[in-house]
Short mmCIF file of C-alpha atoms in Angstrom, two decimals:
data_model
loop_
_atom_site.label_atom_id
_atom_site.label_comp_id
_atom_site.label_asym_id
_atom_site.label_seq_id
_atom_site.Cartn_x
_atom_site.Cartn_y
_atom_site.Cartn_z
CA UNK A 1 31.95 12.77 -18.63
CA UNK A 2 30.65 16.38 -19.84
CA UNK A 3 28.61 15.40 -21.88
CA UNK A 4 26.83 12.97 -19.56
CA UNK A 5 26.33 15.95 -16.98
CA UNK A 6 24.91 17.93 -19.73
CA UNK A 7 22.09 15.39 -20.17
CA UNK A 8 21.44 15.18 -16.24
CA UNK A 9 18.97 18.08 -16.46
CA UNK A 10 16.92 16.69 -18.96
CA UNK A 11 17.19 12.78 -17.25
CA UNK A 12 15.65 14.91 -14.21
CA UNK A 13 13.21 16.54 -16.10
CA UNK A 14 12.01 13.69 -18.36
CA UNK A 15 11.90 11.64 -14.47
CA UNK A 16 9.76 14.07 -12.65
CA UNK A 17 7.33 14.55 -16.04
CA UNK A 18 7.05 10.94 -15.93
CA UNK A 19 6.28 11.01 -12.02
CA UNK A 20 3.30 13.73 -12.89
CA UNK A 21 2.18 11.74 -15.59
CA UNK A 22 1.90 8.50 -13.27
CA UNK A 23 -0.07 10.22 -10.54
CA UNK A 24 -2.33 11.85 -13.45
CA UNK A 25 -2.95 7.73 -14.11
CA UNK A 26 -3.28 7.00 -10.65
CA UNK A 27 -5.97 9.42 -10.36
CA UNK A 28 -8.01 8.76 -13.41
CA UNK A 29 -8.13 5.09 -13.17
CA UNK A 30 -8.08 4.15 -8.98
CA UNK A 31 -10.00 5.47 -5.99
CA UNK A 32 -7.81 7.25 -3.46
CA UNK A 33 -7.86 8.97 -0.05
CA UNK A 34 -8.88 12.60 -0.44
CA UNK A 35 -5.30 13.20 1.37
CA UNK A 36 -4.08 11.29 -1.38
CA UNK A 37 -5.24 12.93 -4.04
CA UNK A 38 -4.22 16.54 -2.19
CA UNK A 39 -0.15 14.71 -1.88
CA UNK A 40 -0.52 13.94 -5.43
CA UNK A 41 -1.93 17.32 -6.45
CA UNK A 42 1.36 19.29 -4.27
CA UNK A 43 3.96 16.38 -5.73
CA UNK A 44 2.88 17.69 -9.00
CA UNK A 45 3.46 21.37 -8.47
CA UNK A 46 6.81 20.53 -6.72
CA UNK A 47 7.88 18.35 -10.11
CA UNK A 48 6.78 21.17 -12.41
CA UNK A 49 8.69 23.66 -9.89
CA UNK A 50 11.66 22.04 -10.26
CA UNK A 51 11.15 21.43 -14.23
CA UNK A 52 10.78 25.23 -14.46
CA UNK A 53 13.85 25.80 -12.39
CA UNK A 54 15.82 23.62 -14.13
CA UNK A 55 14.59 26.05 -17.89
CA UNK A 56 15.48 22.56 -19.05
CA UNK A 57 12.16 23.50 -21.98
CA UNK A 58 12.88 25.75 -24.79
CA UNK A 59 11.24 28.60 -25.27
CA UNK A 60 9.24 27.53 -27.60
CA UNK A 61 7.75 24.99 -26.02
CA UNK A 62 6.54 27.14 -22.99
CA UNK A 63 3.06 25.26 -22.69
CA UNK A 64 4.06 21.80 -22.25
CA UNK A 65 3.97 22.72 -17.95
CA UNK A 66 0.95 24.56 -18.48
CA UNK A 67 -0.74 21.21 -20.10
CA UNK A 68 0.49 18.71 -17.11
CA UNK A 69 -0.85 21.45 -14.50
CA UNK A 70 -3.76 21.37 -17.25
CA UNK A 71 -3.85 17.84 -16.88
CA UNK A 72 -3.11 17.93 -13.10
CA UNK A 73 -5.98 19.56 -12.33
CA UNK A 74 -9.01 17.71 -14.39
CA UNK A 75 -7.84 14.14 -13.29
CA UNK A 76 -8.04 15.68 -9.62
CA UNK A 77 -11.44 16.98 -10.46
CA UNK A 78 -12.58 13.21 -11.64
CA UNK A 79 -10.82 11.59 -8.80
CA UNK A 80 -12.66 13.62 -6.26
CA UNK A 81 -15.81 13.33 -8.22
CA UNK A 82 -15.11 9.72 -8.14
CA UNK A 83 -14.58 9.68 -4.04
CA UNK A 84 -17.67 11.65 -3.33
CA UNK A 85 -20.10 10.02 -6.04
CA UNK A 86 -18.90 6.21 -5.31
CA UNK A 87 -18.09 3.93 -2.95
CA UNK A 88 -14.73 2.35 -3.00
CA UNK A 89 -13.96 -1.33 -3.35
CA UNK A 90 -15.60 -3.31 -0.41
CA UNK A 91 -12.57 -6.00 -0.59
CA UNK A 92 -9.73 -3.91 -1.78
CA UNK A 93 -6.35 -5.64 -2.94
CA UNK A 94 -3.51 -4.77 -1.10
CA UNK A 95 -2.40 -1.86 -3.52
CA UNK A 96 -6.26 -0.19 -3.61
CA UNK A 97 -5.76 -0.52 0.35
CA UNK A 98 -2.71 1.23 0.82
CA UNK A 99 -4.26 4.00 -2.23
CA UNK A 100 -7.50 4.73 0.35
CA UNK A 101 -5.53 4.80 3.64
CA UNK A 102 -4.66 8.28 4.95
CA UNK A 103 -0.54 9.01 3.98
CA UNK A 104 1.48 9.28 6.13
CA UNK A 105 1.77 12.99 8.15
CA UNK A 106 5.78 13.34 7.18
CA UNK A 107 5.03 12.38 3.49
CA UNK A 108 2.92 15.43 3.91
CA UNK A 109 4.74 17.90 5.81
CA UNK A 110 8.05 17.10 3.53
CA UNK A 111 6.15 17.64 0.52
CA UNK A 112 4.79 20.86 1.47
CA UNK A 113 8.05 21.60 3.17
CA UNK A 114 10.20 21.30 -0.43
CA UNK A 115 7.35 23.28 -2.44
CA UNK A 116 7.63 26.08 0.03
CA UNK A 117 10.94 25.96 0.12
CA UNK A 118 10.95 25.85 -4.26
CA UNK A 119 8.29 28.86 -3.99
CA UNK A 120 10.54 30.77 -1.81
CA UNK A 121 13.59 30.31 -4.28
CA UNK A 122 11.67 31.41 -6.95
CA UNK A 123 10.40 34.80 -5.46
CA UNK A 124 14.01 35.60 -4.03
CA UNK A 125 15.30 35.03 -7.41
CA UNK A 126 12.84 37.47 -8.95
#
């Protein structure tokens, strides 16, 4: 049973890397909601928050965050490109529909919520 609890962190970590690297996807290849892209964008900092937490990374590997907020970052950059430059799907399946409605306003305020709350962690614990 030890031993399985001393893989949880890294199940967590290798989960929420995976998350990041599915909105990254999302971003590059669909057209989204600019209040999509901005969730996506703040569920990514709150997955590499808690991947830093969790100093699940060795030490030597210290850039591997760095990259996905890299990473992060430029497929935001081509997704808003991509919603100001073109215009989305005139008949939109029912997945591109629910990827250019507005989310919802708790989706939102909880994600900002747990990022504060990760941020404010991380400065009380120095």
């Amino acid at each position: 049973m030890m031993q399985i609890l001393a893989w949880l962190p890294l199940v967590i970590a290798l989960f929420l890397a995976g998350g990041i690297v599915w909105s990254i996807v999302t971003m590059l290849r669909r057209h989204l909601h600019p209040w999509q892209i901005g969730l996506r964008i703040v569920s990514a900092a709150t997955g590499l928050a808690i991947i830093s937490i969790m100093e699940v990374l060795p030490a030597e590997a210290w850039f591997v965050p760095w990259l996905l907020a890299l990473a992060v970052l430029a497929a935001a950059a081509i997704a808003i490109r991509r919603t100001l430059t073109q215009q989305p799907p005139s008949d939109p399946t029912k997945t591109q529909a629910k990827l250019l409605a507005r989310p919802n306003r708790w989706n939102i305020g909880g994600e900002w919520g747990l990022l504060l709350v990760l941020l404010g962690l991380a400065v009380i614990a120095g």
